[in-house]
PDB file of N, CA, C and O in Angstrom, chain B, residues numbered from 101:
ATOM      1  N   UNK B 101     -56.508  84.925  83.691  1.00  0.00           N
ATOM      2  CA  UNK B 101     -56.050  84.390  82.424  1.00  0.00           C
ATOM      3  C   UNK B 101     -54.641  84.911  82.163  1.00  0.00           C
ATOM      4  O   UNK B 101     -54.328  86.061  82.470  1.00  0.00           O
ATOM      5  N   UNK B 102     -53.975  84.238  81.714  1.00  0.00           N
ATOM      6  CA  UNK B 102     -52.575  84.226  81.262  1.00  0.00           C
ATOM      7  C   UNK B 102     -51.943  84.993  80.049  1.00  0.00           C
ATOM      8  O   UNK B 102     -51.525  84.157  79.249  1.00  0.00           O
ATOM      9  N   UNK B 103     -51.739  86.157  79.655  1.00  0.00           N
ATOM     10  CA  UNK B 103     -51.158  87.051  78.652  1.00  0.00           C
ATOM     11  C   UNK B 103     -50.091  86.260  78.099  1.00  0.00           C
ATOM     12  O   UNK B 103     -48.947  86.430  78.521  1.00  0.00           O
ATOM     13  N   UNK B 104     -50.361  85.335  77.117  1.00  0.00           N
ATOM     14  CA  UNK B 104     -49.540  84.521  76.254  1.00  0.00           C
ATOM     15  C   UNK B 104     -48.655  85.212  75.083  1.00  0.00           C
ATOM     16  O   UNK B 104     -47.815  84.716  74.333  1.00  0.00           O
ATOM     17  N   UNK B 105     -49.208  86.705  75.212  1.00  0.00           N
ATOM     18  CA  UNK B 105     -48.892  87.088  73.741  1.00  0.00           C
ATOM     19  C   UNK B 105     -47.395  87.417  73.439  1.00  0.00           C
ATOM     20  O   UNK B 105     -46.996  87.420  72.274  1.00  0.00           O
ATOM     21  N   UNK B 106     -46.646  87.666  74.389  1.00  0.00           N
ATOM     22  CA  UNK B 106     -45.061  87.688  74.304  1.00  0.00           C
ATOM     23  C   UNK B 106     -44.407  86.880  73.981  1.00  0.00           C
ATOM     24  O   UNK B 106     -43.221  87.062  73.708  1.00  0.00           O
ATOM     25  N   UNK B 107     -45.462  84.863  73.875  1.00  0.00           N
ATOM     26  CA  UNK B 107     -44.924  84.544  73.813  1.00  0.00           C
ATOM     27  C   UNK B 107     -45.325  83.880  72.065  1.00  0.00           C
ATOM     28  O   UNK B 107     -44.467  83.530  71.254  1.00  0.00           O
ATOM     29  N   UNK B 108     -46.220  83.864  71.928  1.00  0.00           N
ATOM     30  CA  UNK B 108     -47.252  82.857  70.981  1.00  0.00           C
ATOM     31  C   UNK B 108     -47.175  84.479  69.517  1.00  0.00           C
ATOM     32  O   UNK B 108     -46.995  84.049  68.378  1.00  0.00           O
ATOM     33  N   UNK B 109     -47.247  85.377  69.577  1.00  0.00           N
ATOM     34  CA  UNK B 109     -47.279  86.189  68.919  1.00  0.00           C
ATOM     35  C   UNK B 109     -48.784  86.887  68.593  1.00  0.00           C
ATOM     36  O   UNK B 109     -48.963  87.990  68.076  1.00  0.00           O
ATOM     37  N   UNK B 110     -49.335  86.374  68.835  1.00  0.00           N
ATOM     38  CA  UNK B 110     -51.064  86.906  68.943  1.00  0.00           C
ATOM     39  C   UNK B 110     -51.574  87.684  69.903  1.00  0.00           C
ATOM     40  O   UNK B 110     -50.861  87.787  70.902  1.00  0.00           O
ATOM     41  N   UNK B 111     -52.769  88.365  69.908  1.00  0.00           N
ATOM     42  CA  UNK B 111     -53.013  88.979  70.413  1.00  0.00           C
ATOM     43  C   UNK B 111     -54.714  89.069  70.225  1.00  0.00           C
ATOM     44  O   UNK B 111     -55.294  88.291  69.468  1.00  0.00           O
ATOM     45  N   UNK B 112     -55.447  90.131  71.020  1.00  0.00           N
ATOM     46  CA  UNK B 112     -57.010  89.910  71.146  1.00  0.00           C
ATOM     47  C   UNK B 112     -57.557  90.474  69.625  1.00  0.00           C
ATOM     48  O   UNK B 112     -57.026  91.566  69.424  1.00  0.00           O
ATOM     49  N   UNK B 113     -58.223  90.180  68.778  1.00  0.00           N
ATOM     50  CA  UNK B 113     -58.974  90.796  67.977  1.00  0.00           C
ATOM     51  C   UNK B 113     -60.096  91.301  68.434  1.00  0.00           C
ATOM     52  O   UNK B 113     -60.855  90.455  68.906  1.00  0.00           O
ATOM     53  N   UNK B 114     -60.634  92.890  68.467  1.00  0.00           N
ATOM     54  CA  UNK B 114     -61.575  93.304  68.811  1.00  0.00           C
ATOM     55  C   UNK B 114     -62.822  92.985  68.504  1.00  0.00           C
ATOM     56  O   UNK B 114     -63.787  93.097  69.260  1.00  0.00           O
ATOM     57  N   UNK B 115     -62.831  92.485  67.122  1.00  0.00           N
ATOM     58  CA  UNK B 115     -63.684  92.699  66.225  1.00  0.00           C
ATOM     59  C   UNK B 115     -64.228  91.446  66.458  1.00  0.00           C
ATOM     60  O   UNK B 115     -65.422  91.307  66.192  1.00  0.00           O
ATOM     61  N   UNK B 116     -63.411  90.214  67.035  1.00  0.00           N
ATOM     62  CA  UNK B 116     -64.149  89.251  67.692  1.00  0.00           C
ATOM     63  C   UNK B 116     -64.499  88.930  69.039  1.00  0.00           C
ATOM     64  O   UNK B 116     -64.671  87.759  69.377  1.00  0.00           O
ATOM     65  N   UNK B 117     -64.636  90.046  69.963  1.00  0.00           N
ATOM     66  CA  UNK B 117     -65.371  89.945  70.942  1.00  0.00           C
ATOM     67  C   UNK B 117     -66.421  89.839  71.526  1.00  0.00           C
ATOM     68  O   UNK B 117     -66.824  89.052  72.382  1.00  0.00           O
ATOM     69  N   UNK B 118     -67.099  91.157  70.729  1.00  0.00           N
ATOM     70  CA  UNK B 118     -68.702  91.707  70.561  1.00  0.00           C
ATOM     71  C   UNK B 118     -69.465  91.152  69.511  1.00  0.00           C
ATOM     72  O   UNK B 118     -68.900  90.738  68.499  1.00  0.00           O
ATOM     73  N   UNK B 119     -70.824  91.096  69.663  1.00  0.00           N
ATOM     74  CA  UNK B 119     -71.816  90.784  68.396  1.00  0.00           C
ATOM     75  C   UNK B 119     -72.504  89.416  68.608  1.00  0.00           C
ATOM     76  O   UNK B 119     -72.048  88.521  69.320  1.00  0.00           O
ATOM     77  N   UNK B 120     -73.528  89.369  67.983  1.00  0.00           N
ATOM     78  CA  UNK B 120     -74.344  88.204  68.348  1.00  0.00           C
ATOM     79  C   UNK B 120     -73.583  86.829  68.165  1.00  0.00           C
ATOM     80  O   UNK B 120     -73.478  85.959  69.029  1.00  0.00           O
ATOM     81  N   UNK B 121     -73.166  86.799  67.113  1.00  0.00           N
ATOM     82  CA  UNK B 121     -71.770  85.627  66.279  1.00  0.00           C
ATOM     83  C   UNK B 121     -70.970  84.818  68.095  1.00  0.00           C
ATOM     84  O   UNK B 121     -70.976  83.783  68.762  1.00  0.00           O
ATOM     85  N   UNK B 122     -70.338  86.396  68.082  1.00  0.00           N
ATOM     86  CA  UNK B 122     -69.449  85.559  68.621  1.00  0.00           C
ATOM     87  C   UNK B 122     -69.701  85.445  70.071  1.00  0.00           C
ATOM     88  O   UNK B 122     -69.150  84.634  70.816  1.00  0.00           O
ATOM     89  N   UNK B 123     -70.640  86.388  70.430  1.00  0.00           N
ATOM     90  CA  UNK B 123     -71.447  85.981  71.832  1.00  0.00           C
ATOM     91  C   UNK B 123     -71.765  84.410  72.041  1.00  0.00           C
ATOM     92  O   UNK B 123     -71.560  83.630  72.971  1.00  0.00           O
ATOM     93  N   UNK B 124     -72.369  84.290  70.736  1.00  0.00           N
ATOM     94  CA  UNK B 124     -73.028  82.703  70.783  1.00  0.00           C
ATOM     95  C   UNK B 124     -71.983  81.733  70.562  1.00  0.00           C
ATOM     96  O   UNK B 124     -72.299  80.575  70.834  1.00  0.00           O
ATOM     97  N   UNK B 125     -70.769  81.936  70.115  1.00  0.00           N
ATOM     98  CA  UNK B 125     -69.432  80.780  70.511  1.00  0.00           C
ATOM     99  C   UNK B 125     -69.202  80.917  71.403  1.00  0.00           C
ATOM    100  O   UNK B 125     -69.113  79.825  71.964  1.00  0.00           O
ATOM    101  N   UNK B 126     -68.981  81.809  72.117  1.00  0.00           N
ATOM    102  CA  UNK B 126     -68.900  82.300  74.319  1.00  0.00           C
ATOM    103  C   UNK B 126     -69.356  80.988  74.974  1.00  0.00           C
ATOM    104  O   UNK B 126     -68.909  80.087  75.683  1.00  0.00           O
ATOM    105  N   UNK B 127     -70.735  81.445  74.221  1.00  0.00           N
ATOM    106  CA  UNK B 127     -71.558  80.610  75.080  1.00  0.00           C
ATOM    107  C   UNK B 127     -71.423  79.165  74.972  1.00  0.00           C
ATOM    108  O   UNK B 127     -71.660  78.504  75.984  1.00  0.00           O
ATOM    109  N   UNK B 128     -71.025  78.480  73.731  1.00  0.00           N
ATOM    110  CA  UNK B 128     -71.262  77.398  73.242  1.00  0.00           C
ATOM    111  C   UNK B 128     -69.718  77.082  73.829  1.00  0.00           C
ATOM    112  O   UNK B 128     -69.574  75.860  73.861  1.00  0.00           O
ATOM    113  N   UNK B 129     -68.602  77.731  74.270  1.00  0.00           N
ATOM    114  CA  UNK B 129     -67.343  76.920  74.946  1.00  0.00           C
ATOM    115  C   UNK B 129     -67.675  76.379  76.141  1.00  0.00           C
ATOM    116  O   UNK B 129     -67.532  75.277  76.670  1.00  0.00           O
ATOM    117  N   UNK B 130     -68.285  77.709  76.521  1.00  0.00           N
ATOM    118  CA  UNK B 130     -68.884  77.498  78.094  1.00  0.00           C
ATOM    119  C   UNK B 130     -69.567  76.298  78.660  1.00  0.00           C
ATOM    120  O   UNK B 130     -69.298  75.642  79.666  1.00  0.00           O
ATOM    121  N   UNK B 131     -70.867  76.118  77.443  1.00  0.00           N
ATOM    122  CA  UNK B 131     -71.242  74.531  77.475  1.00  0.00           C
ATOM    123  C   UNK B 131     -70.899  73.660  77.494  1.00  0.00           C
ATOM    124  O   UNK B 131     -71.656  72.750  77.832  1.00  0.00           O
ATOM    125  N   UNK B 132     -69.446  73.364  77.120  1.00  0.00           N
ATOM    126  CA  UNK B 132     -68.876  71.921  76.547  1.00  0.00           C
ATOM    127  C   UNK B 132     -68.377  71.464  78.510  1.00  0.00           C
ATOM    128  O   UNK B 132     -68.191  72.162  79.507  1.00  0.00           O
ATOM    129  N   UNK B 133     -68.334  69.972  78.240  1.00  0.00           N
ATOM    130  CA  UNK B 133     -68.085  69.499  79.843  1.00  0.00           C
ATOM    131  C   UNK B 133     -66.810  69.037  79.650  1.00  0.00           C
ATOM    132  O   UNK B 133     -66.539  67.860  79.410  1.00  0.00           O
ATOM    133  N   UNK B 134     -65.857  70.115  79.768  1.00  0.00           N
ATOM    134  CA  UNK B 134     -64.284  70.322  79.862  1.00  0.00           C
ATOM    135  C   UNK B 134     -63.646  71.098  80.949  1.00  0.00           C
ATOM    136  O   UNK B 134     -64.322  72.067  81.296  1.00  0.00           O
ATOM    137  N   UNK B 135     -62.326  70.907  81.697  1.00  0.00           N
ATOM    138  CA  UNK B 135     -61.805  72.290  82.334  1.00  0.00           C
ATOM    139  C   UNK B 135     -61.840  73.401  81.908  1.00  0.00           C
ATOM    140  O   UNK B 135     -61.977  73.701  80.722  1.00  0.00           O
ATOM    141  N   UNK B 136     -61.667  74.469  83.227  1.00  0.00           N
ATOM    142  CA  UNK B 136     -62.127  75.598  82.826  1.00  0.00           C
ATOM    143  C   UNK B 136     -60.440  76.204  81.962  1.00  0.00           C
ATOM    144  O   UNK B 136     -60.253  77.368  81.609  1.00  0.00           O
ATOM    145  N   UNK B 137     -59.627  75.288  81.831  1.00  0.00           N
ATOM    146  CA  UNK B 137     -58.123  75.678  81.217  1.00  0.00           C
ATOM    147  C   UNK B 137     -58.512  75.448  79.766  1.00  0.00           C
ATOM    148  O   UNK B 137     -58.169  76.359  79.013  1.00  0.00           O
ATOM    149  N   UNK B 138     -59.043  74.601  79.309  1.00  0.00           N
ATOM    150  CA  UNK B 138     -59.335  74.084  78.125  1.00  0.00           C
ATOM    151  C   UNK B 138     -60.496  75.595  77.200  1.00  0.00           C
ATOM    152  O   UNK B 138     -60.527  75.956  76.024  1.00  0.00           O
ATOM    153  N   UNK B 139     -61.110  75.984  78.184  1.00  0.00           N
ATOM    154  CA  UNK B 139     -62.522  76.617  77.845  1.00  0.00           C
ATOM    155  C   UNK B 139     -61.540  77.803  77.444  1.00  0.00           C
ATOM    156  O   UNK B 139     -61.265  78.014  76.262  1.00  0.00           O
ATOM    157  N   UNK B 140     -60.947  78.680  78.641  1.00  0.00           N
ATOM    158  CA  UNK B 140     -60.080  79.644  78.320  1.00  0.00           C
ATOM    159  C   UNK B 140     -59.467  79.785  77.339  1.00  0.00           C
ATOM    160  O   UNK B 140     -59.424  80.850  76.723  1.00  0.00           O
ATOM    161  N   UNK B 141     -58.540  78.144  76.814  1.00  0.00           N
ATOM    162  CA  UNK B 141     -57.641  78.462  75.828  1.00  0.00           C
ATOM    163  C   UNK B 141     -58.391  78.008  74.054  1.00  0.00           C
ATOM    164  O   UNK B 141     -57.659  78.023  73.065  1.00  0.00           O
ATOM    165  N   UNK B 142     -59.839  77.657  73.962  1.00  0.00           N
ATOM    166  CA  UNK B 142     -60.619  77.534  73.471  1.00  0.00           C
ATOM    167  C   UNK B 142     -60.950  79.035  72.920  1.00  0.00           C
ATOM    168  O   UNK B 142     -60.640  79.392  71.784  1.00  0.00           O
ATOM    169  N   UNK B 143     -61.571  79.811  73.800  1.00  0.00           N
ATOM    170  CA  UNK B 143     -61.626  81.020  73.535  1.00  0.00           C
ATOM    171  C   UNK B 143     -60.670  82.279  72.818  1.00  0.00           C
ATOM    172  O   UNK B 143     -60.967  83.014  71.877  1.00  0.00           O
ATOM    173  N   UNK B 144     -59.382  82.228  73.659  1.00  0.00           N
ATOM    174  CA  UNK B 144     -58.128  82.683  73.485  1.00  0.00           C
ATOM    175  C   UNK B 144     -58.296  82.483  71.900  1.00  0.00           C
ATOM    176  O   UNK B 144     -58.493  83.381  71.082  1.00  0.00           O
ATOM    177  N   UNK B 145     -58.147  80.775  71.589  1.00  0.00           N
ATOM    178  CA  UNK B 145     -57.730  80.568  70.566  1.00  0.00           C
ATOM    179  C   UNK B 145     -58.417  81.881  69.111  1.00  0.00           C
ATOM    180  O   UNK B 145     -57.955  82.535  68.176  1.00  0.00           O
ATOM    181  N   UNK B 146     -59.804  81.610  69.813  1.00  0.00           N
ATOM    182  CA  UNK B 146     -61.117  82.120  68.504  1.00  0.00           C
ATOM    183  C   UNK B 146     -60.963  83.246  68.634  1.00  0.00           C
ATOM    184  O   UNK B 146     -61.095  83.882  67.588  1.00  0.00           O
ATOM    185  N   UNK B 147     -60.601  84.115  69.983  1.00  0.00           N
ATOM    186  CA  UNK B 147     -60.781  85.429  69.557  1.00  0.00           C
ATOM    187  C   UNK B 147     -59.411  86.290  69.001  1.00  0.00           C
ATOM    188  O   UNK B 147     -59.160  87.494  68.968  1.00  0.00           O
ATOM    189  N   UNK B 148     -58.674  85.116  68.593  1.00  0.00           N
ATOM    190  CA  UNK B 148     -56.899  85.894  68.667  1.00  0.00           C
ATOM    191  C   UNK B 148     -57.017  86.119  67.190  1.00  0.00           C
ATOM    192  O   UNK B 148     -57.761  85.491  66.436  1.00  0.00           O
ATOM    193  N   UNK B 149     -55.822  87.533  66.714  1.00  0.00           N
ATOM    194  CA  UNK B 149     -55.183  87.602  65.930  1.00  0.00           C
ATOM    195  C   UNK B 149     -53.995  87.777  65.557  1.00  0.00           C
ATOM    196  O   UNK B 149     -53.591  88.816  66.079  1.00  0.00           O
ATOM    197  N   UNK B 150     -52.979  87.164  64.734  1.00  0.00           N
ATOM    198  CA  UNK B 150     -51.271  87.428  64.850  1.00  0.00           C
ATOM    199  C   UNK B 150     -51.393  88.481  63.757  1.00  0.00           C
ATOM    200  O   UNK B 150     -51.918  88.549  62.645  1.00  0.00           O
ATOM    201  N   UNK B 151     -50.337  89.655  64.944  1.00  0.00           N
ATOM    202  CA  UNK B 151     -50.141  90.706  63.960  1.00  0.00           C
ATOM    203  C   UNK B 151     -48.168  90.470  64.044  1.00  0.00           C
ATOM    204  O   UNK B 151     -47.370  90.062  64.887  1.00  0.00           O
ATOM    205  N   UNK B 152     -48.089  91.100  62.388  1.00  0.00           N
ATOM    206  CA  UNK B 152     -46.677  90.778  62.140  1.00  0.00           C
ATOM    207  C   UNK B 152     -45.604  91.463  63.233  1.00  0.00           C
ATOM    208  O   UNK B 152     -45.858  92.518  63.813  1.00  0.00           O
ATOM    209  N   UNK B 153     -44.345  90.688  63.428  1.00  0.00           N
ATOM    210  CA  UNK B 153     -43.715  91.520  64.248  1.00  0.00           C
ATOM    211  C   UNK B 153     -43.224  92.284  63.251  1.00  0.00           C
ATOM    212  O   UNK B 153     -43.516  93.458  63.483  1.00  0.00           O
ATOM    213  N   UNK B 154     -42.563  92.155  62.165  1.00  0.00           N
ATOM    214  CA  UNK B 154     -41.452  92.992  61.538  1.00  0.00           C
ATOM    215  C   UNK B 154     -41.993  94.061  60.681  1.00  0.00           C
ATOM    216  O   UNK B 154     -42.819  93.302  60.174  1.00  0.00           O
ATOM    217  N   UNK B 155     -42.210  95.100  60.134  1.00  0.00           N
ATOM    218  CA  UNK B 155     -42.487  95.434  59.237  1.00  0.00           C
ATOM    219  C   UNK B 155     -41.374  96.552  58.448  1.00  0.00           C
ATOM    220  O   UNK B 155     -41.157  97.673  58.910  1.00  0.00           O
ATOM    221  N   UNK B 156     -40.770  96.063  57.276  1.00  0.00           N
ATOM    222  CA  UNK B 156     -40.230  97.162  56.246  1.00  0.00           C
ATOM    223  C   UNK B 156     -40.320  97.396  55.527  1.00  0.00           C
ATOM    224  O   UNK B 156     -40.652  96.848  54.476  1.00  0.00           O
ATOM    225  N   UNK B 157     -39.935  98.752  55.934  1.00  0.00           N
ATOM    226  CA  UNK B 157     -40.250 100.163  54.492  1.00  0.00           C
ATOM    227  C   UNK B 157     -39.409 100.443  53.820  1.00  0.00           C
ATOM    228  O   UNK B 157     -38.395 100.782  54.431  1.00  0.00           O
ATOM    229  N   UNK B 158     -39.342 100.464  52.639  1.00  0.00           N
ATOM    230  CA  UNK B 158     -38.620 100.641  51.335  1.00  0.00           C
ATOM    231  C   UNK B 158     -39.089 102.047  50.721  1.00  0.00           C
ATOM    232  O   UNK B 158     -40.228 102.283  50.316  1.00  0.00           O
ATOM    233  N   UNK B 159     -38.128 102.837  50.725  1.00  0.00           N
ATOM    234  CA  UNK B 159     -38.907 104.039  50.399  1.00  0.00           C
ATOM    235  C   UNK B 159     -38.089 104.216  49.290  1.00  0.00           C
ATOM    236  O   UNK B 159     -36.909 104.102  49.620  1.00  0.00           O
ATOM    237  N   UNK B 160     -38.251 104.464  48.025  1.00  0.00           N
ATOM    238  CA  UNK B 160     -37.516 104.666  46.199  1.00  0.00           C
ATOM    239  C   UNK B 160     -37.771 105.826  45.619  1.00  0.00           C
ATOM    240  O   UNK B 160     -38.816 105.920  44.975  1.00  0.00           O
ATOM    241  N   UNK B 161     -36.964 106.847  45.710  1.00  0.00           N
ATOM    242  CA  UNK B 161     -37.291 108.289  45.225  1.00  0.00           C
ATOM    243  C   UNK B 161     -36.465 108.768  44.418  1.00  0.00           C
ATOM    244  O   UNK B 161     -35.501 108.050  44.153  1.00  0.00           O
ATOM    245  N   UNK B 162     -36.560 110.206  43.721  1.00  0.00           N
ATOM    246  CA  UNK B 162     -35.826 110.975  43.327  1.00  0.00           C
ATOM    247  C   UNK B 162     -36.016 112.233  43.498  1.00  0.00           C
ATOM    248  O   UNK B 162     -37.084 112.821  43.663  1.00  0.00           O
ATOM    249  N   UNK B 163     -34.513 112.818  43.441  1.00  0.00           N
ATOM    250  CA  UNK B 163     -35.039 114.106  43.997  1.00  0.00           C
ATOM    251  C   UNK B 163     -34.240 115.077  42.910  1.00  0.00           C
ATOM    252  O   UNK B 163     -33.536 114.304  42.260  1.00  0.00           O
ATOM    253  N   UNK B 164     -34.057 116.311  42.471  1.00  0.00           N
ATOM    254  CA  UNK B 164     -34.202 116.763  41.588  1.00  0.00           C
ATOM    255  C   UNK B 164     -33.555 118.669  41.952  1.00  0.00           C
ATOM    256  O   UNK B 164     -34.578 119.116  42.469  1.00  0.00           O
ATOM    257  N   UNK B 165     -32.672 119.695  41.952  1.00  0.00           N
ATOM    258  CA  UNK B 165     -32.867 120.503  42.547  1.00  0.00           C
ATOM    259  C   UNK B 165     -32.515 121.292  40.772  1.00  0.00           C
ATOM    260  O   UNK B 165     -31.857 120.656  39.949  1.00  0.00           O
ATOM    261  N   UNK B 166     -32.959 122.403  40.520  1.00  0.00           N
ATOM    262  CA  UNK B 166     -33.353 123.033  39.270  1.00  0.00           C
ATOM    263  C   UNK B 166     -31.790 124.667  39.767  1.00  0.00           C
ATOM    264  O   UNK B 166     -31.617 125.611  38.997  1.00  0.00           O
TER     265      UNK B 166
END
């Protein structure tokens, strides 16, 4: 399988790998009578999550010396 994520911005969510849930969508891609490119990117799709690229911090203080 193809590591898309450099390009698409997503990446695997753990939390949808494991568990009865999503075992049983596994299974139910697997079933469908499609290529196995389609099934892959079927999957990909369900188990991905986009995490932000950018993140900023704004930090607003005061400081005070006596």
């Amino acid at each position: 399988m193809t590591n898309l994520s450099e390009r698409d911005g997503v990446i695997t969510d753990p939390s949808l790998l494991y568990g009865i849930s999503n075992e049983w969508k596994s299974r139910m891609i697997d079933q469908f009578d499609s290529s196995e490119l389609i099934q892959d990117w079927a999957k990909t799709k369900i188990q991905s999550q986009r995490i932000p690229r950018n993140l900023f911090w704004i930090g607003i203080g005061v400081s005070q010396t006596f």
